[in-house]
XYZ file of C-alpha atoms in Angstrom:
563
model
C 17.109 48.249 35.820
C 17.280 46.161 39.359
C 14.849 49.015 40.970
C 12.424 48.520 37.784
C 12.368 44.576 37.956
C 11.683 44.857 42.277
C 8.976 47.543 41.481
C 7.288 45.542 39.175
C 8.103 41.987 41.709
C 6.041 44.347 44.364
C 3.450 45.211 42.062
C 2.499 41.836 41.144
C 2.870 40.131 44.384
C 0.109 42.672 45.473
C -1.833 42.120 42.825
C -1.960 38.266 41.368
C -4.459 38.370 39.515
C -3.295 40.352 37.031
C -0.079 39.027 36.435
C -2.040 35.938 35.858
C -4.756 37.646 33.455
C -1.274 38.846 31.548
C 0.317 35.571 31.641
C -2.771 33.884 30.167
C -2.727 37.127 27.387
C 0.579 35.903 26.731
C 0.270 32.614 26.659
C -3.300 32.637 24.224
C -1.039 35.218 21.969
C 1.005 32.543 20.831
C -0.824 29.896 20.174
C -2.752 31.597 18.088
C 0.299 32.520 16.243
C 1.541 28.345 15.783
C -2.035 27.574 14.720
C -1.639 30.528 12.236
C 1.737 29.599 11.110
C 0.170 25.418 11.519
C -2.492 26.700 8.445
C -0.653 29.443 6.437
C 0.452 26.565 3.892
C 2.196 23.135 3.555
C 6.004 23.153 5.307
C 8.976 22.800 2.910
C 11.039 19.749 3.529
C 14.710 19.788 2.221
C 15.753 17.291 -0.411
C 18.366 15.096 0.796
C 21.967 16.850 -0.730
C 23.917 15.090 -2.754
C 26.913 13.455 -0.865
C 30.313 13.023 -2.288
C 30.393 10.209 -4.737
C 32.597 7.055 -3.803
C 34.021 7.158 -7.325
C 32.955 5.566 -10.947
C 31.835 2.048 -10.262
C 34.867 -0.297 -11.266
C 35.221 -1.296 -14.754
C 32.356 0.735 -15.668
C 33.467 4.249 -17.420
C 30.782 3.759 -19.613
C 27.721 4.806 -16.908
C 28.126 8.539 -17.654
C 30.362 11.397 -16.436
C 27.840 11.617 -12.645
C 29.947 10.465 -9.781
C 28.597 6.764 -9.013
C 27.980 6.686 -5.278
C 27.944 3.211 -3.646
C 27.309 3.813 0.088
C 24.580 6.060 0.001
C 22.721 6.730 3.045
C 19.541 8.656 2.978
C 18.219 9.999 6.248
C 14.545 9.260 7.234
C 12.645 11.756 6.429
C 9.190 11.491 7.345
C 6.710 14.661 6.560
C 3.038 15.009 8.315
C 1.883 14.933 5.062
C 2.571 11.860 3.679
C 0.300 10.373 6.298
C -2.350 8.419 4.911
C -4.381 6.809 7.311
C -5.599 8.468 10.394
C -7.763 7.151 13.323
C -11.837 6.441 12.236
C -14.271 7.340 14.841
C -17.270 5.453 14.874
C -20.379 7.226 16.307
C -24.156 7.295 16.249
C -25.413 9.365 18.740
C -25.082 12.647 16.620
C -28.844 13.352 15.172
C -28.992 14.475 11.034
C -30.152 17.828 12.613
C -27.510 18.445 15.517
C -24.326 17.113 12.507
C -26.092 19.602 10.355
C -25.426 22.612 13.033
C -22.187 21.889 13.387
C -21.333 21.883 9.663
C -20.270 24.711 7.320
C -22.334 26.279 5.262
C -20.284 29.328 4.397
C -19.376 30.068 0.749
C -20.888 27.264 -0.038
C -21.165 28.450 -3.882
C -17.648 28.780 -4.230
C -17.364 25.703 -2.360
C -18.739 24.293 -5.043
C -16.949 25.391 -7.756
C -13.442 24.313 -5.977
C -14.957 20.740 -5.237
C -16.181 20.321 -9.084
C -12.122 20.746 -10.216
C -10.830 18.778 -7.630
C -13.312 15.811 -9.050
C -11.859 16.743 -12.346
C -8.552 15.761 -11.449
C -8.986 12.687 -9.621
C -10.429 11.199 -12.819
C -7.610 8.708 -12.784
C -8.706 7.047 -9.592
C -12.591 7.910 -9.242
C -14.878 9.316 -11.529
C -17.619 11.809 -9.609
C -21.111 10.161 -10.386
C -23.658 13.248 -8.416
C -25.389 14.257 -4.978
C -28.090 11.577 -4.126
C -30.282 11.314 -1.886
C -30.219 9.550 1.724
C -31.584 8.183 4.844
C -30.906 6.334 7.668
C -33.557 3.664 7.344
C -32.447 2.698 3.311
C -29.007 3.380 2.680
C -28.106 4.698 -0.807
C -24.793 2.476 -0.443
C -25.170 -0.399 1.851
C -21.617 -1.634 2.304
C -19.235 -0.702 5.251
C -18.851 2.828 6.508
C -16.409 4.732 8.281
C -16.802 8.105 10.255
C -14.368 10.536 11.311
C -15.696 14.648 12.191
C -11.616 15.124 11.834
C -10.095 14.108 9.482
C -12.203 13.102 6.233
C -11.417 13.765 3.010
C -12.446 12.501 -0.399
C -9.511 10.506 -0.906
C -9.477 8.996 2.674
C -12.826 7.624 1.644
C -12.425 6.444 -2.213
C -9.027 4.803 -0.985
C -11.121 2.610 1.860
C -13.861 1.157 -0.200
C -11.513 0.588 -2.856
C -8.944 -1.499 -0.709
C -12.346 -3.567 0.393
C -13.392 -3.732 -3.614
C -16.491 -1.581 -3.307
C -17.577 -0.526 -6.643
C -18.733 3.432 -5.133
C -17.692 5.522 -2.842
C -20.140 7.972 -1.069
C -19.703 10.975 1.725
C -22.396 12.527 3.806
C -22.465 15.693 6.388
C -18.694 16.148 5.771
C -17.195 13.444 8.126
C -18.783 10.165 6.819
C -17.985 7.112 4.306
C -20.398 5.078 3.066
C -19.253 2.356 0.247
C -21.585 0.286 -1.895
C -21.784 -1.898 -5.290
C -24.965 -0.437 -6.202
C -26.932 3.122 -5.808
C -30.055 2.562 -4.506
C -31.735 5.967 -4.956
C -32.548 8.786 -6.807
C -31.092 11.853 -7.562
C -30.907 15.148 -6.055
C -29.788 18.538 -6.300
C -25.891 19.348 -6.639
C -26.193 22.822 -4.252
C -27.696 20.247 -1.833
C -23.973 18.405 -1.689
C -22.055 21.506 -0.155
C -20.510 20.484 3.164
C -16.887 21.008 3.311
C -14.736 18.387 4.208
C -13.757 17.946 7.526
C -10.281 17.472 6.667
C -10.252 19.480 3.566
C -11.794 22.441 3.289
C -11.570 22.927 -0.418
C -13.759 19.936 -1.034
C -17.474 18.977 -0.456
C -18.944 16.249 0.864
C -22.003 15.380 0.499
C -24.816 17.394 3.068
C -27.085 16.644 5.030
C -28.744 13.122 4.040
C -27.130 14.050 1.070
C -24.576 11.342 -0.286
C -21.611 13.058 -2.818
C -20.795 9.309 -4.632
C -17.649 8.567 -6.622
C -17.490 5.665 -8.923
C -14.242 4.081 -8.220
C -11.436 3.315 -10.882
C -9.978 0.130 -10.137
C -6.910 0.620 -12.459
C -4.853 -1.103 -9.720
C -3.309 -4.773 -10.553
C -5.378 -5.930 -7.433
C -7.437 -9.154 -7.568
C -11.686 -8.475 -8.799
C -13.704 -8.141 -5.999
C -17.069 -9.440 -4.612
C -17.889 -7.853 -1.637
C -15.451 -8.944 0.721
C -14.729 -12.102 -1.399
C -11.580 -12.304 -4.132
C -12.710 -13.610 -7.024
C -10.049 -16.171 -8.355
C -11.546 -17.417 -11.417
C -13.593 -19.824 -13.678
C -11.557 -23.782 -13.013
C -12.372 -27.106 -14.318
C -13.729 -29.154 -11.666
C -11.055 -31.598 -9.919
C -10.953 -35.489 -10.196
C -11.079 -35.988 -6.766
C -13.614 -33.115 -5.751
C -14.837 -34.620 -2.815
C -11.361 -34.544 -1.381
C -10.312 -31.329 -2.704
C -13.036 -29.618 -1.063
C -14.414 -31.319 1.244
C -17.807 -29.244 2.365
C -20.279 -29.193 0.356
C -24.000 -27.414 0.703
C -26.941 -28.226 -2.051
C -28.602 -24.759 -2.537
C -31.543 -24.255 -4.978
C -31.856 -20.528 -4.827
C -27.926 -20.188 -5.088
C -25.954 -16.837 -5.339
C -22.956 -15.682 -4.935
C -23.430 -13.892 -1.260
C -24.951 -17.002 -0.435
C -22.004 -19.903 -1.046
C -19.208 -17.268 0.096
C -21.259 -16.513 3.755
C -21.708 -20.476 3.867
C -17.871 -21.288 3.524
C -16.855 -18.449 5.919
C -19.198 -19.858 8.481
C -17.860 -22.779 7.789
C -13.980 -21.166 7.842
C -12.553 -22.122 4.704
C -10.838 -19.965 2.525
C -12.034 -20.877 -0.869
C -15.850 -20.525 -2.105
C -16.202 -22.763 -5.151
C -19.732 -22.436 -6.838
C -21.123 -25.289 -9.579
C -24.287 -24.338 -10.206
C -26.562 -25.073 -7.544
C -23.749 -26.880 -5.599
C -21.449 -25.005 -3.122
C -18.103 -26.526 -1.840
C -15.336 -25.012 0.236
C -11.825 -25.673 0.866
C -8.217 -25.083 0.590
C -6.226 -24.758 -2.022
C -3.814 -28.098 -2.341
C -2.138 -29.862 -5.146
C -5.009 -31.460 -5.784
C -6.920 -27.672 -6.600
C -4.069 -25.183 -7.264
C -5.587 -22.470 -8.727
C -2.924 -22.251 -11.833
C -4.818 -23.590 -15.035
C -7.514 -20.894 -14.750
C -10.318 -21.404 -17.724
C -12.677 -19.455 -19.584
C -14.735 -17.214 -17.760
C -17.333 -18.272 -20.558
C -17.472 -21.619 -19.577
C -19.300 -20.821 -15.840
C -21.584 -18.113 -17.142
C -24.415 -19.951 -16.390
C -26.896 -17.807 -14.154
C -27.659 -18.088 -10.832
C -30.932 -19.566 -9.655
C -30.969 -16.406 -6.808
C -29.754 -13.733 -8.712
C -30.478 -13.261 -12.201
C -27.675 -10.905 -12.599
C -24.757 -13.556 -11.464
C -22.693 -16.235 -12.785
C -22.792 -19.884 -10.457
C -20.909 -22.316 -12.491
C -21.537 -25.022 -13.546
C -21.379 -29.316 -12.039
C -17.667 -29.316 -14.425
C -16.476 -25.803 -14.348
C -16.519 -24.265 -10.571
C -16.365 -20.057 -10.095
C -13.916 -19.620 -7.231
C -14.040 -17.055 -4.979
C -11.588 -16.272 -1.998
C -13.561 -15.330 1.579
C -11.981 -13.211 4.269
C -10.982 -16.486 6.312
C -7.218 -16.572 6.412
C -5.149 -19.622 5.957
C -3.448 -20.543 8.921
C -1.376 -23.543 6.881
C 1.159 -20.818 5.967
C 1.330 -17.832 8.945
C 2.900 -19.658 11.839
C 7.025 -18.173 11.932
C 9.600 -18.613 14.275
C 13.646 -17.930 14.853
C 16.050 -20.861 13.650
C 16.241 -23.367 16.114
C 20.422 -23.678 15.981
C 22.285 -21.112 14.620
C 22.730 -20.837 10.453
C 26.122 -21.823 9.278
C 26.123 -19.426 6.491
C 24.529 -15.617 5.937
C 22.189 -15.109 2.936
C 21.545 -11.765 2.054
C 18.393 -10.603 0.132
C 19.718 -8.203 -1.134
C 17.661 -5.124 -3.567
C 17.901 -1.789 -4.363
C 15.334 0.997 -1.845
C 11.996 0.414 -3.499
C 12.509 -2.750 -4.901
C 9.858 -4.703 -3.068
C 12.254 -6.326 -0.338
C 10.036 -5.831 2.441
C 7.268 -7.554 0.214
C 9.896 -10.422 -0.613
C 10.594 -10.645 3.216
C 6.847 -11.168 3.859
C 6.417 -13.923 1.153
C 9.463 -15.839 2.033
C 8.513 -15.637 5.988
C 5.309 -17.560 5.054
C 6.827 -20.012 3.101
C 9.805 -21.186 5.437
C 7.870 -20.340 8.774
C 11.132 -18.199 9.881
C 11.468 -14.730 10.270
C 14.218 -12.725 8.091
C 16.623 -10.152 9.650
C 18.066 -6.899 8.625
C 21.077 -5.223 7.858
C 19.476 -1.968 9.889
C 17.006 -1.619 12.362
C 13.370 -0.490 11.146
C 10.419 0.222 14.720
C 7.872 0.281 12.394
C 8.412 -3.197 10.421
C 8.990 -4.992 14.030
C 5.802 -3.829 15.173
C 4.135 -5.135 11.988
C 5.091 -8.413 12.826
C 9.048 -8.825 11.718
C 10.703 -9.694 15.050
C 13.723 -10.696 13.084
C 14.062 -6.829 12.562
C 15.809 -6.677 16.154
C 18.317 -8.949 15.925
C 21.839 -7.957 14.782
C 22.366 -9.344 11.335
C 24.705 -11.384 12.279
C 22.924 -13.564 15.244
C 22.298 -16.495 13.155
C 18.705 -16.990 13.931
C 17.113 -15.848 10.802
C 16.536 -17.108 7.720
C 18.109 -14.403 5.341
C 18.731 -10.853 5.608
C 17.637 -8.039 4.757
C 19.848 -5.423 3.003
C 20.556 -2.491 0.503
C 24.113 -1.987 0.741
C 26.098 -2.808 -2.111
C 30.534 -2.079 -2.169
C 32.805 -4.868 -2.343
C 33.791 -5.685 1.690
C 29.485 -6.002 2.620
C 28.979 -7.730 -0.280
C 31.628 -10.400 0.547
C 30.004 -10.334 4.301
C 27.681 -12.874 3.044
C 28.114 -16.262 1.792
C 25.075 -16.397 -0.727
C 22.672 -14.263 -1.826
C 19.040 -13.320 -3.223
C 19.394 -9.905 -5.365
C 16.382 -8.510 -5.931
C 16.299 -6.425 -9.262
C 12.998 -4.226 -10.007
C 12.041 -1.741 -12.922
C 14.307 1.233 -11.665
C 11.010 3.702 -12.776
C 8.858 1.946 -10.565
C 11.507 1.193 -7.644
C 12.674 5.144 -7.688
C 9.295 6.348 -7.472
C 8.271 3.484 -4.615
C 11.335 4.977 -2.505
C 10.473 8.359 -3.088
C 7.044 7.388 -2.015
C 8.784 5.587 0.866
C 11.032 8.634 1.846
C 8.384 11.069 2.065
C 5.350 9.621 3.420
C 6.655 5.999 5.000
C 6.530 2.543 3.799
C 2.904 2.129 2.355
C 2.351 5.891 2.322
C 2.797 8.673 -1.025
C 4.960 11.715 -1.058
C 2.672 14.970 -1.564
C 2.910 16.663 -4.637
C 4.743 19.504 -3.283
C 7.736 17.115 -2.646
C 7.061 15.228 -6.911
C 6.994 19.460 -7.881
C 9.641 20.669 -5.624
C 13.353 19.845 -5.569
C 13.400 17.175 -3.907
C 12.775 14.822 -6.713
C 15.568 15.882 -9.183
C 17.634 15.645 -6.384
C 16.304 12.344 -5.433
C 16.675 10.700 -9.432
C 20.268 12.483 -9.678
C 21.113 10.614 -6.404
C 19.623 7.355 -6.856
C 19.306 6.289 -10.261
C 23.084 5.637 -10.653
C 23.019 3.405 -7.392
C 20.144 1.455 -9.027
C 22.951 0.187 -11.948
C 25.881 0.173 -9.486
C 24.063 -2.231 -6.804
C 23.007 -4.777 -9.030
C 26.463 -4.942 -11.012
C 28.201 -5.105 -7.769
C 26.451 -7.334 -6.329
C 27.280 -9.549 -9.182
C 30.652 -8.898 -9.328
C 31.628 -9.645 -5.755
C 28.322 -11.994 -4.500
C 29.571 -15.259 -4.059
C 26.676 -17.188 -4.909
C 23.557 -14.666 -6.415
C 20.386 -15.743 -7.199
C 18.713 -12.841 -9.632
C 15.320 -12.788 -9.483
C 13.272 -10.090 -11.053
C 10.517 -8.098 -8.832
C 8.311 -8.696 -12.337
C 8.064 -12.160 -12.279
C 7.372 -12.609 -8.962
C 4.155 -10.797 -9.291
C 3.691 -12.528 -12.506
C 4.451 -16.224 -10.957
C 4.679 -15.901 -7.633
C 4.663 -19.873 -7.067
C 7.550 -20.983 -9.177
C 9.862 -17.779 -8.108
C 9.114 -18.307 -4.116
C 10.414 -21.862 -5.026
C 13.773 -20.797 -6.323
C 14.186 -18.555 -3.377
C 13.228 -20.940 -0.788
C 16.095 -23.646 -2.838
C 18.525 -21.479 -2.018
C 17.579 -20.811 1.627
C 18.480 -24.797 1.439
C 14.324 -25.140 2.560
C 12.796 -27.922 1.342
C 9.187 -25.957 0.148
C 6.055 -27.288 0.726
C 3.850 -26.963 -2.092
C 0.791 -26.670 -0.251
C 2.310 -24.069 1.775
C 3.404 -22.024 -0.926
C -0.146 -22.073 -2.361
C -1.195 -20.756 1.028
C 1.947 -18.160 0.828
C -0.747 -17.292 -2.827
C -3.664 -16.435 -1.119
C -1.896 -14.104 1.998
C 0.667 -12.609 -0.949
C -0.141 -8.894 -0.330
C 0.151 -8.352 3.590
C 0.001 -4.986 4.460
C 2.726 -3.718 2.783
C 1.175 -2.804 -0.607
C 0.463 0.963 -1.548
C -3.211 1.229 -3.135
C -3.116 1.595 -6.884
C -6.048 3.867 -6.179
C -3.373 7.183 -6.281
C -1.674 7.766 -9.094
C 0.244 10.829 -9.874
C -1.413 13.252 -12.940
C 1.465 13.563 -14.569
C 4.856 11.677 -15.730
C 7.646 12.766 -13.153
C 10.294 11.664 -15.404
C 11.854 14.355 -17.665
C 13.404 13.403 -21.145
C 16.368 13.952 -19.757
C 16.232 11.866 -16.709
C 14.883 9.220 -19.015
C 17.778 8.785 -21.223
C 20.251 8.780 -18.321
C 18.393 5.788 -16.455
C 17.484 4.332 -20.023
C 21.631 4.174 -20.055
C 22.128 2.599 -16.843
C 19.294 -0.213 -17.737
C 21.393 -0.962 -20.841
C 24.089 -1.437 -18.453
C 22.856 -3.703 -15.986
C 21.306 -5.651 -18.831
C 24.481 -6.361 -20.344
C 25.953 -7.546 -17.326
C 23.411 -9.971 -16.904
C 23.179 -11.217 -20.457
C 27.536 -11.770 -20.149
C 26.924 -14.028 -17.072
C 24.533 -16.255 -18.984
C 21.784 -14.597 -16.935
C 18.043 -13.323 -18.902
C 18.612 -9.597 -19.362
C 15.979 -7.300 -17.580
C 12.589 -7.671 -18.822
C 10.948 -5.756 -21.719
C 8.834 -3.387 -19.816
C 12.587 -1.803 -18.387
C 12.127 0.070 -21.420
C 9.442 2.937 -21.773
C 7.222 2.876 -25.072
């Protein structure tokens, strides 16, 4: 065997070259077989396997015979594919003609076919309108746009325009995004939208100046959209106007584009229109937003644009521009050390990093954390470093529940959400990261019986330890503080011992979402929840509501309960 391996060490020190050509062979061999392997299909990942249980929560035989387990840790797991936003490469040098070489045209009937059911079943979130035609002098959809000759993918695109409230969604030549609140063209031939997706194959979109448009379902709870402006609402005009919005612009051919692009200029937050009046401003006590009216009463029509509402001189139609109020988004550590710990305290998926956002904004300090989360510091919580017990922060962060971390605190915030919603928004979490969705392989596969069988008995026994062994809890339900964000903030801040600030915490109204919401543009096609896993977690909502109810408490809100 030596002799062989010296024959062959002569051989190849005589000849280099090839013993590099055969290295190179070698080398070009197998990464052909990773890309192979890369493509074949979508990876398994494991479901997270039941740990022992820590025994039957105390004093509560009446959960069920499934071990209760208290101290559950689930591990990180974060698959490629629950990545939902990738890198957008903005270019124009690329000609129609040279994008149209480079695209695919094979199978392109097929192609077809496999596109028009994949538009079938995103019904839910976009309904496919047709191919239309395009150019590059007069778009068909004249909002923002958004390349990427990756990456793009029908969703990718319908998920953009919708987060900026575009009304339709269109792709071209395979890799672009155009979004838009009108078409502006006419129709053409559906064989002329067959360019596969750059970053899905199975789909089309669009061709060459050729736009595939989606008509977007907003079935999300997210605020109506104008553009880039919120649209807040028809209000009665305040007694002291002047005051509560102090610029004002006369404008005889008034629309709505027109009063929102005056009060961004101008950098004010809200865009109030009254009928050939414009005024901007904040919102204060004086103009809080909360007794909303009629929509009836500003229908009057705008001088501008026949096809838009302008108030009127008593009733103003609010809008809120892309200018961000500051009043609210300046945070810092504590400046001496906090005599006592306050947890905020929830269940995985129960909105805490949400809660940790709001109540940031509306004390000006940051929160801390039991653990230690990379990707929340770099979003902005710099409390997320500090050990929970430094001192500096204004509450902290935590899902543990169990009798000796409970009493680790000396008051507490407990977080309680609809345990259908908060199992699915970990799953969600688990699988493709805090404001990404676990693939459907992962809703189809094991991993979410698993997941429910886990989880759904720590939903009751968090929330009925916590108020068995908190020392002073606050309950507040994730529900209402979608529902009234102003007066629930205002609780939480109490107990922080904070005096609020009213006209911060109407700022804290405005900046409520962060970026820490999923879209409500994905939905799932189907109910994950078997009959049977329904009537277990129906039983442990009957438990925790009871609990409540015998500490004088409201019990959970109606909607716990499926119809």
């Amino acid at each position: 065997m030596a002799k062989l391996l010296v024959k062959l060490q002569r051989y190849f020190r005589r000849k280099p070259v090839r013993f590099f050509t055969l290295l190179a062979l070698y080398l070009a061999a197998g990464s052909l077989v990773f890309l192979h392997s890369g493509f074949s299909g979508e990876p398994t990942v494991t479901g997270t396997q039941r740990g022992p249980g820590a025994g039957e929560g105390p004093g509560l035989p009446y959960l069920g015979v499934m071990q209760l387990s208290r101290g559950f840790k689930a591990a990180a797991t974060m698959p490629d594919g629950g990545r939902r936003h990738g890198p957008w490469f903005k270019s124009t040098s690329k000609e129609p003609a040279e994008r149209a070489k480079a695209g695919d045209y094979g199978s392109t009937r097929s192609r077809a076919l496999r596109a028009r059911s994949g538009r079938e079943k995103e019904e839910d979130r976009a309904r496919y309108v047709g191919c239309y035609m395009d150019n590059t002098r007069r778009r068909t959809l004249r909002g923002v746009s958004f390349f990427d000759y990756k990456k793009m993918t029908v969703f990718r695109c319908q998920d953009n325009c919708a987060e900026r409230g575009y009304l339709y969604a269109g792709l071209e030549f395979g890799a672009e995004c155009y979004c838009g609140h009108k078409i502006q063209a006419s129709n053409a031939s559906e064989s002329e939208c067959n360019m596969a997706c750059k970053g899905e194959r199975s789909n089309t979109c669009g061709g060459v100046n050729r736009l595939s448009i989606y008509r977007l379902e907003l079935a999300q709870e997210s605020a109506r959209r104008y553009g880039s402006a919120i649209f807040r609402g028809c209000f009665r005009r305040p007694d002291n106007v002047s005051i509560a919005l102090p610029v004002s612009q006369l404008m005889l051919n008034m629309s709505v584009d027109k009063c929102v692009d005056f009060c961004t200029e101008k950098e004010y937050p809200l865009s109030a229109l009254a009928g050939t009046a414009c005024r901007c401003g904040f919102p204060t006590t004086l103009f809080t937003l909360h007794e909303r009216e009629d929509e009836q009463l500003c229908a009057q029509k705008c001088a501008g644009e026949e096809f838009e509402s302008c108030g009127t001189a008593e009733y103003l139609l609010v809008y809120q521009t892309q200018v961000q109020d500051n009043r609210c988004m300046d945070r810092r550590f504590l400046p001496t050390r906090a005599k006592q710990l306050v947890a905020l305290a929830s269940f995985p998926g129960a909105g805490n990093t949400w809660a940790r956002h709001l109540i940031e904004l509306a004390t000006g300090f940051y929160t801390g954390s039991y653990y230690f989360d990379g990707s929340l510091y770099n979003k902005g919580f710099k409390g997320e470093r500090d050990h929970w017990r430094s001192g500096r922060t204004i509450c902290i962060k935590t899902h543990e529940s169990g009798q000796k971390e409970i009493e680790s605190f000396d008051s507490a915030i407990l977080l309680i959400r609809n345990p259908y919603k908060a199992l699915m928004a970990e799953f969600n979490r688990k699988y493709g990261g805090h404001i990404g969705f676990a693939a459907h392989a992962h809703w189809k596969g094991k991993e979410w019986p698993e997941f429910v069988a886990n989880y759904a008995p720590w939903w009751a026994t968090h929330t009925l330890d916590w108020l068995r062994y908190g020392k002073k809890v606050l309950v507040v339900h994730f529900e209402d503080l979608k529902r009234d964000l102003f007066v629930q903030l205002q609780r939480m801040v109490g107990l922080l011992g904070i005096a609020a600030c009213e006209d911060r915490l109407l700022c804290v109204e405005g900046q409520k979402d962060g970026n820490f919401k999923r879209s409500g543009l994905r939905k799932l096609e189907y109910d994950p929840y078997t009959p049977e896993m329904r009537k277990m977690i129906s039983g442990y909502i009957k438990t925790v509501d009871t609990a409540l109810k015998l500490r004088n408490l409201s019990g959970v809100p109606d909607d716990y309960y499926p119809r």
